[in-house]
Tab-separated table of C-alpha atoms and ligand atoms in Angstrom:
chain	number	residue	atom	x	y	z
V	289	MET	CA	-12.103	-15.532	-90.411
V	290	ARG	CA	-10.323	-18.745	-91.231
V	291	LYS	CA	-10.261	-21.237	-88.392
V	292	TYR	CA	-7.425	-23.376	-87.076
V	293	ILE	CA	-6.759	-26.227	-84.677
V	294	ILE	CA	-3.344	-27.128	-83.270
V	295	LYS	CA	-3.198	-30.652	-81.870
V	296	THR	CA	-0.191	-30.831	-79.536
V	297	TYR	CA	1.603	-33.969	-78.353
V	298	GLY	CA	4.501	-34.280	-75.931
V	299	CYS	CA	6.366	-31.945	-73.586
V	300	GLN	CA	6.065	-28.369	-72.318
V	301	MET	CA	8.390	-27.171	-75.078
V	302	ASN	CA	5.935	-28.513	-77.690
V	303	GLU	CA	3.057	-26.884	-75.818
V	304	HIS	CA	4.903	-23.579	-75.917
V	305	ASP	CA	5.758	-23.986	-79.612
V	306	SER	CA	2.009	-24.399	-80.221
V	307	GLU	CA	1.345	-21.207	-78.213
V	308	ARG	CA	3.825	-19.421	-80.516
V	309	MET	CA	2.159	-20.814	-83.651
V	310	SER	CA	-1.209	-19.586	-82.310
V	311	TYR	CA	0.238	-16.074	-82.098
V	312	MET	CA	1.482	-16.260	-85.706
V	313	LEU	CA	-1.882	-17.558	-86.978
V	314	GLN	CA	-3.979	-15.013	-85.109
V	315	ASN	CA	-1.792	-12.358	-86.723
V	316	LEU	CA	-2.864	-13.842	-90.053
V	317	ASP	CA	-6.512	-13.369	-89.071
V	318	TYR	CA	-7.037	-16.984	-88.197
V	319	THR	CA	-9.171	-17.759	-85.163
V	320	GLU	CA	-8.886	-20.867	-83.008
V	321	THR	CA	-11.651	-23.512	-83.086
V	322	ASP	CA	-12.031	-26.900	-81.388
V	323	SER	CA	-14.231	-28.283	-84.169
V	324	TYR	CA	-12.351	-30.338	-86.779
V	325	ASP	CA	-15.321	-29.930	-89.144
V	326	ASP	CA	-15.113	-26.125	-88.961
V	327	ALA	CA	-11.320	-25.924	-89.275
V	328	ASP	CA	-9.628	-24.531	-92.409
V	329	LEU	CA	-6.195	-25.449	-91.058
V	330	ILE	CA	-5.215	-28.360	-88.791
V	331	ILE	CA	-1.653	-28.552	-87.452
V	332	TYR	CA	-0.256	-31.638	-85.694
V	333	ASN	CA	2.644	-30.650	-83.427
V	334	THR	CA	4.187	-34.061	-82.902
V	335	CYS	CA	6.309	-35.953	-80.348
V	336	ILE	CA	8.455	-39.051	-80.997
V	337	ILE	CA	9.812	-39.687	-77.485
V	338	ARG	CA	7.875	-43.001	-77.268
V	339	LYS	CA	6.308	-45.389	-79.788
V	340	ASN	CA	2.743	-44.727	-78.644
V	341	ALA	CA	3.105	-40.965	-79.196
V	342	GLU	CA	4.178	-41.681	-82.765
V	343	LEU	CA	1.345	-44.178	-83.412
V	344	LYS	CA	-1.215	-41.699	-82.082
V	345	VAL	CA	-0.151	-39.171	-84.721
V	346	TYR	CA	-0.427	-41.684	-87.578
V	347	GLY	CA	-3.827	-42.738	-86.248
V	348	HIS	CA	-5.163	-39.167	-86.157
V	349	LEU	CA	-3.686	-38.337	-89.560
V	350	GLY	CA	-5.363	-41.406	-91.036
V	351	ALA	CA	-8.721	-40.121	-89.772
V	352	MET	CA	-8.092	-36.766	-91.495
V	353	LYS	CA	-8.322	-38.348	-94.968
V	354	ALA	CA	-12.130	-38.490	-94.789
V	355	LEU	CA	-12.320	-34.905	-93.527
V	356	LYS	CA	-10.131	-33.708	-96.392
V	357	LYS	CA	-12.453	-35.516	-98.859
V	358	LYS	CA	-15.412	-33.625	-97.339
V	359	ASN	CA	-13.509	-30.301	-97.344
V	360	PRO	CA	-10.813	-30.228	-100.092
V	361	GLN	CA	-9.869	-26.645	-99.044
V	362	LEU	CA	-8.757	-27.944	-95.640
V	363	ILE	CA	-4.988	-27.528	-95.077
V	364	ILE	CA	-3.271	-30.229	-92.992
V	365	ALA	CA	0.191	-29.530	-91.599
V	366	VAL	CA	2.541	-31.661	-89.481
V	367	CYS	CA	5.473	-30.295	-87.443
V	368	GLY	CA	7.361	-31.050	-84.229
V	369	CYS	CA	9.995	-33.628	-83.283
V	370	MET	CA	8.657	-36.462	-85.450
V	371	MET	CA	9.268	-34.367	-88.585
V	372	GLN	CA	12.933	-33.939	-87.641
V	373	ILE	CA	13.376	-37.690	-88.222
V	374	LYS	CA	13.903	-38.495	-91.926
V	375	GLU	CA	12.217	-41.910	-91.723
V	376	ALA	CA	9.067	-40.346	-90.240
V	377	ARG	CA	8.999	-37.656	-92.946
V	378	GLU	CA	9.229	-40.417	-95.568
V	379	VAL	CA	6.222	-42.171	-94.027
V	380	ILE	CA	4.226	-38.917	-94.307
V	381	ARG	CA	5.467	-38.354	-97.871
V	382	GLU	CA	4.557	-41.888	-98.998
V	383	LYS	CA	1.490	-42.829	-96.948
V	384	TYR	CA	-0.241	-39.571	-95.995
V	385	LYS	CA	-0.645	-37.768	-99.307
V	386	HIS	CA	-3.405	-35.608	-97.773
V	387	VAL	CA	-0.803	-33.814	-95.615
V	388	ASP	CA	-0.014	-30.474	-97.324
V	389	ILE	CA	2.759	-28.914	-95.248
V	390	VAL	CA	5.576	-30.504	-93.211
V	391	PHE	CA	7.946	-28.355	-91.163
V	392	GLY	CA	10.239	-28.878	-88.168
V	393	THR	CA	11.261	-27.754	-84.706
V	394	LYS	CA	13.828	-25.280	-86.051
V	395	ASN	CA	11.774	-23.398	-88.628
V	396	LEU	CA	8.664	-22.732	-86.576
V	397	SER	CA	8.739	-19.021	-87.456
V	398	SER	CA	8.420	-19.862	-91.147
V	399	LEU	CA	4.814	-21.058	-90.695
V	400	PRO	CA	3.264	-17.833	-92.148
V	401	TYR	CA	5.647	-18.001	-95.129
V	402	LEU	CA	4.922	-21.734	-95.735
V	403	LEU	CA	1.155	-21.120	-95.577
V	404	ASN	CA	1.494	-18.293	-98.061
V	405	GLN	CA	3.615	-20.482	-100.350
V	406	PHE	CA	0.987	-23.194	-100.212
V	407	HIS	CA	-1.842	-20.755	-100.983
V	408	ILE	CA	0.099	-19.537	-104.057
V	409	ALA	CA	1.390	-22.836	-105.493
V	410	HIS	CA	-1.106	-25.250	-103.863
V	411	GLU	CA	1.690	-27.854	-103.950
V	412	ARG	CA	2.820	-29.933	-101.024
V	413	ILE	CA	5.704	-28.407	-98.998
V	414	ILE	CA	8.214	-30.430	-96.921
V	415	ASP	CA	10.730	-28.050	-95.336
V	416	VAL	CA	12.683	-28.653	-92.105
V	417	GLU	CA	15.508	-26.236	-92.772
V	418	GLU	CA	17.026	-24.622	-89.648
V	419	THR	CA	16.036	-20.993	-90.112
V	420	ASP	CA	14.763	-19.871	-86.704
V	421	ASP	CA	16.635	-17.106	-84.875
V	422	ILE	CA	16.219	-18.227	-81.248
V	423	ASP	CA	16.963	-14.725	-79.953
V	424	GLU	CA	13.997	-13.284	-81.804
V	425	LEU	CA	11.183	-12.163	-79.439
V	426	GLN	CA	8.985	-15.230	-78.967
V	427	ASN	CA	5.434	-13.920	-78.914
V	428	ALA	CA	2.811	-16.459	-77.932
V	429	ILE	CA	-0.892	-16.857	-77.197
V	430	ARG	CA	-0.456	-18.586	-73.850
V	431	LYS	CA	-2.998	-21.064	-72.520
V	432	ASN	CA	-2.238	-20.179	-68.896
V	433	LYS	CA	-2.848	-16.474	-68.192
V	434	HIS	CA	-0.841	-16.351	-64.965
V	435	SER	CA	2.114	-18.690	-65.466
V	436	ALA	CA	4.194	-18.507	-68.655
V	437	TYR	CA	6.672	-20.822	-70.361
V	438	VAL	CA	9.923	-19.212	-71.573
V	439	ASN	CA	12.427	-21.156	-73.688
V	440	ILE	CA	16.040	-20.636	-72.593
V	441	VAL	CA	18.023	-23.453	-74.276
V	442	TYR	CA	17.260	-25.846	-77.106
V	443	GLY	CA	18.632	-29.297	-77.836
V	444	CYS	CA	20.807	-31.654	-75.833
V	445	ASP	CA	24.400	-32.927	-76.018
V	446	ASN	CA	23.983	-35.813	-73.555
V	447	PHE	CA	22.910	-38.643	-75.874
V	448	CYS	CA	21.361	-40.828	-73.203
V	449	SER	CA	21.234	-44.168	-74.997
V	450	TYR	CA	17.391	-44.454	-74.909
V	451	CYS	CA	16.637	-40.883	-75.994
V	452	ILE	CA	15.787	-39.518	-79.426
V	453	VAL	CA	15.725	-35.826	-78.387
V	454	PRO	CA	19.330	-35.043	-79.437
V	455	TYR	CA	18.323	-36.194	-82.964
V	456	THR	CA	15.149	-34.072	-83.064
V	457	ARG	CA	16.110	-30.940	-81.126
V	458	GLY	CA	19.833	-30.966	-82.070
V	459	ARG	CA	22.824	-29.612	-80.137
V	460	GLU	CA	22.490	-27.390	-77.078
V	461	ASN	CA	21.806	-23.856	-78.218
V	462	SER	CA	21.247	-21.168	-75.560
V	463	ARG	CA	19.173	-18.043	-76.114
V	464	SER	CA	21.006	-14.851	-75.163
V	465	ASN	CA	20.254	-13.756	-71.623
V	466	LYS	CA	19.287	-10.351	-73.101
V	467	SER	CA	16.431	-11.831	-75.190
V	468	ILE	CA	15.271	-13.971	-72.238
V	469	LEU	CA	15.247	-10.990	-69.827
V	470	THR	CA	13.419	-8.830	-72.398
V	471	GLU	CA	10.727	-11.493	-72.796
V	472	ILE	CA	10.310	-11.965	-69.041
V	473	ARG	CA	10.089	-8.208	-68.406
V	474	SER	CA	7.331	-7.985	-71.018
V	475	LEU	CA	5.489	-10.942	-69.437
V	476	GLY	CA	5.746	-9.332	-65.999
V	477	ILE	CA	4.227	-6.118	-67.363
V	478	GLN	CA	1.428	-8.192	-68.938
V	479	GLY	CA	0.605	-9.490	-65.450
V	480	TYR	CA	2.216	-12.951	-65.456
V	481	LYS	CA	3.151	-13.800	-61.862
V	482	GLU	CA	5.143	-16.949	-62.629
V	483	ILE	CA	7.716	-17.955	-65.229
V	484	THR	CA	8.763	-21.519	-66.095
V	485	LEU	CA	12.134	-21.640	-67.866
V	486	LEU	CA	12.232	-24.460	-70.429
V	487	GLY	CA	15.034	-26.569	-71.872
V	488	GLN	CA	15.799	-30.252	-72.344
V	489	ASN	CA	18.655	-29.572	-69.930
V	490	VAL	CA	18.417	-26.083	-68.375
V	491	ASN	CA	21.456	-26.787	-66.152
V	492	SER	CA	23.769	-26.551	-69.143
V	493	TYR	CA	22.366	-23.160	-70.132
V	494	GLY	CA	25.060	-20.773	-71.358
V	495	LYS	CA	27.837	-23.337	-71.830
V	496	ASP	CA	27.701	-22.764	-75.593
V	497	MET	CA	27.725	-18.983	-75.227
V	498	TYR	CA	30.832	-16.802	-75.591
V	499	PRO	CA	31.780	-15.853	-72.944
V	500	PRO	CA	30.069	-18.811	-71.252
V	501	MET	CA	27.451	-18.090	-68.596
V	502	SER	CA	25.975	-20.309	-65.865
V	503	PHE	CA	22.304	-21.121	-65.346
V	504	SER	CA	22.546	-19.890	-61.750
V	505	GLU	CA	23.820	-16.535	-63.062
V	506	LEU	CA	20.782	-16.300	-65.356
V	507	LEU	CA	18.484	-17.036	-62.379
V	508	ARG	CA	20.157	-14.237	-60.408
V	509	GLN	CA	19.534	-11.833	-63.297
V	510	ILE	CA	15.852	-12.861	-63.603
V	511	GLU	CA	15.434	-12.452	-59.830
V	512	THR	CA	15.994	-8.675	-60.283
V	513	ILE	CA	12.903	-8.315	-62.532
V	514	GLY	CA	10.416	-6.640	-60.166
V	515	SER	CA	7.181	-7.594	-61.934
V	516	VAL	CA	7.653	-11.380	-61.644
V	517	ASP	CA	6.985	-13.216	-58.346
V	518	ARG	CA	7.936	-16.824	-59.084
V	519	ILE	CA	10.576	-18.603	-61.150
V	520	ARG	CA	10.412	-22.317	-62.024
V	521	PHE	CA	12.547	-24.356	-64.419
V	522	LEU	CA	12.361	-27.671	-66.334
V	523	THR	CA	14.311	-30.011	-66.853
V	524	SER	CA	17.603	-30.479	-64.958
V	525	HIS	CA	20.194	-33.137	-65.747
V	526	PRO	CA	21.645	-34.391	-62.417
V	527	LYS	CA	25.229	-34.437	-63.711
V	528	ASP	CA	25.059	-30.669	-64.269
V	529	LEU	CA	23.441	-29.848	-60.908
V	530	GLY	CA	26.245	-27.858	-59.290
V	531	GLU	CA	26.656	-26.225	-55.868
V	532	ASP	CA	26.126	-22.800	-57.501
V	533	LEU	CA	22.636	-23.779	-58.648
V	534	ILE	CA	21.702	-25.255	-55.254
V	535	ASP	CA	22.899	-22.042	-53.578
V	536	ALA	CA	20.964	-19.902	-56.063
V	537	MET	CA	17.790	-21.905	-55.296
V	538	ARG	CA	18.460	-21.341	-51.560
V	539	ASP	CA	19.304	-17.626	-51.825
V	540	LEU	CA	16.828	-16.347	-54.432
V	541	ASP	CA	13.356	-15.654	-52.987
V	542	LYS	CA	11.556	-15.976	-56.318
V	543	VAL	CA	13.012	-19.355	-57.283
V	544	CYS	CA	10.423	-21.914	-56.197
V	545	ASN	CA	11.466	-24.718	-53.842
V	546	HIS	CA	10.830	-27.497	-56.350
V	547	ILE	CA	13.211	-29.264	-58.720
V	548	HIS	CA	12.495	-31.949	-61.324
V	549	LEU	CA	15.586	-34.201	-61.312
V	550	PRO	CA	15.178	-37.307	-63.536
V	551	LEU	CA	16.942	-40.326	-61.993
V	552	GLN	CA	15.709	-42.871	-64.575
V	553	SER	CA	17.153	-45.894	-62.702
V	554	GLY	CA	18.561	-46.744	-59.253
V	555	SER	CA	21.031	-49.273	-60.657
V	556	ASN	CA	24.548	-48.112	-61.547
V	557	ARG	CA	24.774	-50.912	-64.113
V	558	ILE	CA	21.693	-49.601	-65.922
V	559	LEU	CA	22.685	-45.923	-65.483
V	560	LYS	CA	25.942	-46.773	-67.274
V	561	LYS	CA	24.079	-48.516	-70.116
V	562	MET	CA	21.791	-45.472	-70.321
V	563	ASN	CA	24.889	-43.215	-70.612
V	564	ARG	CA	23.494	-41.011	-67.809
V	565	LYS	CA	26.976	-40.031	-66.618
V	566	TYR	CA	26.283	-40.235	-62.864
V	567	THR	CA	26.045	-42.982	-60.263
V	568	ILE	CA	23.253	-43.462	-57.755
V	569	GLU	CA	25.686	-42.386	-55.010
V	570	GLU	CA	26.523	-39.108	-56.808
V	571	TYR	CA	22.825	-38.467	-57.438
V	572	THR	CA	21.837	-39.160	-53.825
V	573	GLU	CA	24.633	-36.925	-52.552
V	574	LYS	CA	23.213	-34.034	-54.600
V	575	VAL	CA	19.703	-34.744	-53.309
V	576	ASP	CA	21.014	-34.718	-49.730
V	577	LYS	CA	22.655	-31.353	-50.387
V	578	LEU	CA	19.413	-29.972	-51.834
V	579	LYS	CA	17.438	-31.168	-48.803
V	580	SER	CA	19.938	-29.844	-46.257
V	581	LYS	CA	20.361	-26.435	-47.907
V	582	ILE	CA	16.689	-25.956	-48.875
V	583	PRO	CA	14.506	-27.543	-46.142
V	584	GLY	CA	11.082	-28.538	-47.469
V	585	ILE	CA	12.218	-28.613	-51.105
V	586	ALA	CA	9.966	-30.773	-53.300
V	587	ILE	CA	11.823	-33.171	-55.595
V	588	THR	CA	10.167	-34.941	-58.505
V	589	THR	CA	11.682	-37.356	-60.990
V	590	ASP	CA	11.344	-39.583	-64.073
V	591	ILE	CA	11.922	-43.339	-63.953
V	592	ILE	CA	12.260	-45.648	-66.943
V	593	ILE	CA	11.390	-49.264	-66.269
V	594	GLY	CA	12.226	-52.208	-68.509
V	595	PHE	CA	15.415	-50.738	-69.982
V	596	PRO	CA	17.211	-53.468	-72.005
V	597	GLY	CA	18.899	-55.919	-69.643
V	598	GLU	CA	17.132	-54.632	-66.497
V	599	THR	CA	17.110	-57.510	-63.982
V	600	GLU	CA	14.963	-57.926	-60.856
V	601	GLU	CA	18.014	-56.852	-58.870
V	602	ASP	CA	18.370	-53.628	-60.922
V	603	PHE	CA	14.677	-52.976	-60.432
V	604	GLU	CA	14.978	-53.522	-56.659
V	605	GLN	CA	17.710	-50.870	-56.617
V	606	THR	CA	15.320	-48.432	-58.306
V	607	LEU	CA	12.660	-49.194	-55.676
V	608	ASP	CA	15.287	-48.642	-52.947
V	609	ALA	CA	16.250	-45.263	-54.362
V	610	ILE	CA	12.595	-44.158	-54.417
V	611	ARG	CA	12.110	-45.365	-50.813
V	612	LYS	CA	15.243	-43.488	-49.710
V	613	ILE	CA	14.668	-40.205	-51.561
V	614	ARG	CA	10.862	-40.128	-50.950
V	615	TYR	CA	9.994	-38.086	-54.047
V	616	ASP	CA	7.018	-35.751	-54.166
V	617	GLN	CA	6.078	-37.129	-57.578
V	618	VAL	CA	7.501	-39.812	-59.868
V	619	PHE	CA	6.698	-39.930	-63.597
V	620	ILE	CA	7.058	-43.580	-64.603
V	621	PHE	CA	7.720	-44.600	-68.212
V	622	LYS	CA	8.001	-48.022	-69.808
V	623	TYR	CA	11.157	-48.201	-71.931
V	624	SER	CA	10.196	-47.657	-75.603
V	625	LYS	CA	12.669	-48.638	-78.338
V	626	ARG	CA	13.503	-45.605	-80.523
V	627	VAL	CA	15.131	-46.388	-83.873
V	628	GLY	CA	18.469	-44.634	-84.215
V	629	THR	CA	19.257	-44.595	-80.474
V	630	GLY	CA	22.033	-46.678	-78.900
V	631	ALA	CA	19.666	-48.696	-76.696
V	632	ALA	CA	17.562	-49.791	-79.689
V	633	LYS	CA	20.457	-52.042	-80.760
V	634	MET	CA	20.884	-53.568	-77.297
V	635	LYS	CA	20.103	-57.226	-76.582
V	636	ASP	CA	17.874	-58.383	-73.686
V	637	GLN	CA	14.855	-56.215	-74.485
V	638	VAL	CA	12.469	-56.696	-71.504
V	639	ASP	CA	9.015	-58.369	-71.960
V	640	GLU	CA	5.986	-56.040	-71.887
V	641	ASP	CA	4.357	-58.107	-69.049
V	642	ILE	CA	7.426	-57.672	-66.866
V	643	LYS	CA	7.366	-53.937	-67.659
V	644	SER	CA	3.681	-53.764	-66.648
V	645	ARG	CA	4.265	-55.614	-63.387
V	646	ARG	CA	7.221	-53.379	-62.478
V	647	PHE	CA	5.242	-50.266	-63.514
V	648	GLN	CA	2.443	-51.194	-61.088
V	649	GLN	CA	4.888	-51.973	-58.289
V	650	ILE	CA	6.487	-48.530	-58.557
V	651	LEU	CA	3.108	-46.819	-58.848
V	652	ASP	CA	1.882	-48.449	-55.618
V	653	LEU	CA	5.053	-47.432	-53.782
V	654	VAL	CA	4.893	-43.852	-55.096
V	655	ASN	CA	1.205	-43.520	-54.166
V	656	ASP	CA	2.052	-44.412	-50.549
V	657	ILE	CA	5.082	-42.130	-50.283
V	658	CYS	CA	3.315	-39.156	-51.893
V	659	TYR	CA	0.342	-39.669	-49.576
V	660	GLU	CA	2.632	-39.542	-46.529
V	661	ASN	CA	4.523	-36.522	-47.913
V	662	ASN	CA	1.287	-34.626	-48.527
V	663	SER	CA	-0.045	-35.462	-45.039
V	664	GLU	CA	2.701	-33.202	-43.673
V	665	TYR	CA	1.044	-30.192	-45.360
V	666	LEU	CA	-2.122	-30.505	-43.223
V	667	GLY	CA	-2.740	-27.271	-41.262
V	668	ARG	CA	0.098	-25.411	-42.979
V	669	ILE	CA	-0.349	-21.982	-44.599
V	670	GLU	CA	0.986	-22.165	-48.164
V	671	LYS	CA	1.382	-19.368	-50.728
V	672	VAL	CA	-0.699	-20.521	-53.711
V	673	LEU	CA	-0.855	-18.954	-57.192
V	674	ILE	CA	-4.546	-19.326	-58.103
V	675	GLU	CA	-4.518	-20.314	-61.780
V	676	GLY	CA	-8.251	-20.718	-62.474
V	677	LYS	CA	-11.189	-23.108	-62.258
V	678	SER	CA	-10.492	-26.742	-61.380
V	679	LYS	CA	-10.788	-28.956	-64.482
V	680	ASN	CA	-12.505	-31.712	-62.461
V	681	ASP	CA	-14.803	-29.525	-60.358
V	682	PRO	CA	-15.882	-26.160	-61.876
V	683	ASP	CA	-17.170	-25.038	-58.439
V	684	LYS	CA	-13.604	-25.086	-57.187
V	685	LEU	CA	-10.513	-23.038	-57.964
V	686	THR	CA	-7.082	-24.592	-58.471
V	687	GLY	CA	-3.533	-23.388	-57.994
V	688	ARG	CA	0.009	-24.423	-57.062
V	689	THR	CA	2.139	-24.026	-53.975
V	690	GLU	CA	5.764	-22.906	-54.376
V	691	SER	CA	6.673	-26.605	-54.030
V	692	ASN	CA	4.492	-27.253	-57.115
V	693	LYS	CA	1.696	-29.059	-55.243
V	694	ILE	CA	-1.746	-28.746	-56.825
V	695	VAL	CA	-4.305	-27.231	-54.421
V	696	HIS	CA	-8.089	-27.152	-54.846
V	697	LEU	CA	-10.202	-24.679	-52.847
V	698	ASN	CA	-13.611	-23.062	-52.662
V	699	ALA	CA	-13.157	-19.311	-53.078
V	700	ASP	CA	-14.306	-16.289	-55.012
V	701	ASP	CA	-13.171	-15.991	-58.646
V	702	SER	CA	-11.762	-12.560	-57.824
V	703	ILE	CA	-8.598	-14.173	-56.442
V	704	ILE	CA	-7.763	-15.906	-59.754
V	705	GLY	CA	-4.314	-14.722	-60.859
V	706	SER	CA	-3.246	-13.774	-57.320
V	707	ILE	CA	-0.836	-15.432	-54.922
V	708	VAL	CA	-2.812	-15.967	-51.714
V	709	ASP	CA	-2.221	-17.609	-48.326
V	710	VAL	CA	-4.102	-20.903	-48.223
V	711	GLU	CA	-4.571	-23.097	-45.167
V	712	ILE	CA	-4.243	-26.767	-46.152
V	713	THR	CA	-7.284	-28.689	-44.899
V	714	GLY	CA	-7.051	-31.975	-46.821
V	715	PHE	CA	-4.766	-34.137	-48.981
V	716	SER	CA	-4.491	-37.140	-51.251
V	717	SER	CA	-1.463	-38.697	-52.939
V	718	PHE	CA	-1.323	-36.075	-55.658
V	719	THR	CA	-3.384	-33.044	-54.625
V	720	LEU	CA	-4.126	-30.880	-51.584
V	721	GLU	CA	-7.370	-29.239	-50.428
V	722	GLY	CA	-7.419	-25.826	-48.804
V	723	LYS	CA	-9.257	-22.645	-47.848
V	724	VAL	CA	-8.143	-19.031	-48.047
V	725	ALA	CA	-6.302	-18.334	-44.794
V	726	LYS	CA	-7.681	-15.665	-42.503
P	885	LIG	S1	19.401	-35.388	-71.071
P	885	LIG	FE1	19.218	-37.422	-71.954
P	885	LIG	S2	17.038	-37.881	-71.683
P	885	LIG	FE2	17.232	-35.678	-71.471
P	885	LIG	S3	16.859	-34.834	-73.492
P	885	LIG	FE3	19.074	-35.132	-73.257
P	885	LIG	S4	19.498	-37.128	-74.158
P	885	LIG	FE4	17.292	-37.012	-73.727
């Protein structure tokens, strides 16, 4: 059996693309290994959202040269968002001659064909042609055996000025609701309790379909699938968060009471420069509606600090927004210049030291708020999907509440894969402790 490794960088959509490639390879009688020395095929599924993600890939690829010398039969392939950018492909072409196959985010399904081509001709292949049929059944070897990712829409039309995704994942392209429902029914029958719907902007699902369809309508259709207990989704753009979606989250039992709603900045001046298409007032109004219609909803967000031109006053407004909204989790990112994006050409790039100081300030604030938020869970009974052994403590099990809080507990392995009532007995800023409720 030939052996393969897929090294994945970046977001949940990349993780799921790697799960799909695993399925294709295991159908070609490959078996997965975690030893680079044993591998016959190594695939790098790349991300280009920030500079350091890109540099990591080049670093790892550089290290592969020696391995290829030791094992000339080794096949090295690179795919993912980085390969959608022409300049990055040229770097691979010129500087990484030991890379055999390059493909993209829109011809993932051609991996078996490209491997076969390479075995026949043994010549380097660089092919990022858009050939995938997104309505094709997306089989995958999923890492998580109880909660499954399901792609619903690809690409993004928003062109936030700092973001390279519209250039790597293209225009919004929704899968047909029929192919999504078919996949989810099959996952339910396979025993998956939870589904996470994926898209760069799930809220604009169906806008490109004829006739158009709303995301909330899709949620209502998925709700009718008996074999699935929980529905989650990632990621929502605030400008497209409509009343219909808030009502669907309130009305549908299976839709979990958690939403990830990236704010990015609390300053209207910076939001405008980011081309985010909402103001802090509009955003806060939607958050207030979410909280009033869905009591106890958990809200998480992304914040970019050090966007070009960000002043202390802008930064203070971001801190204010976090204090006011009291998020359940905040993912903080230092602005990273991406060639080809609008913001890359902007003046007043912020110093790295200022970025680091602001990063720490937000982190300290978020730690405090999340600690206080989690203290309110003490003594509560929460429904937790037990996903498996805790990574940090193999004697413990780990799972998630409906509000997406991580819970660790001592319990018998027999409850793995079940949704059980857990009494919360402890908390920290980012996790809860519990025991199976009587
Ligand atoms: S919404 Fe903005 S940040 Fe998100 S993927 Fe689209 S362009 Fe990027």
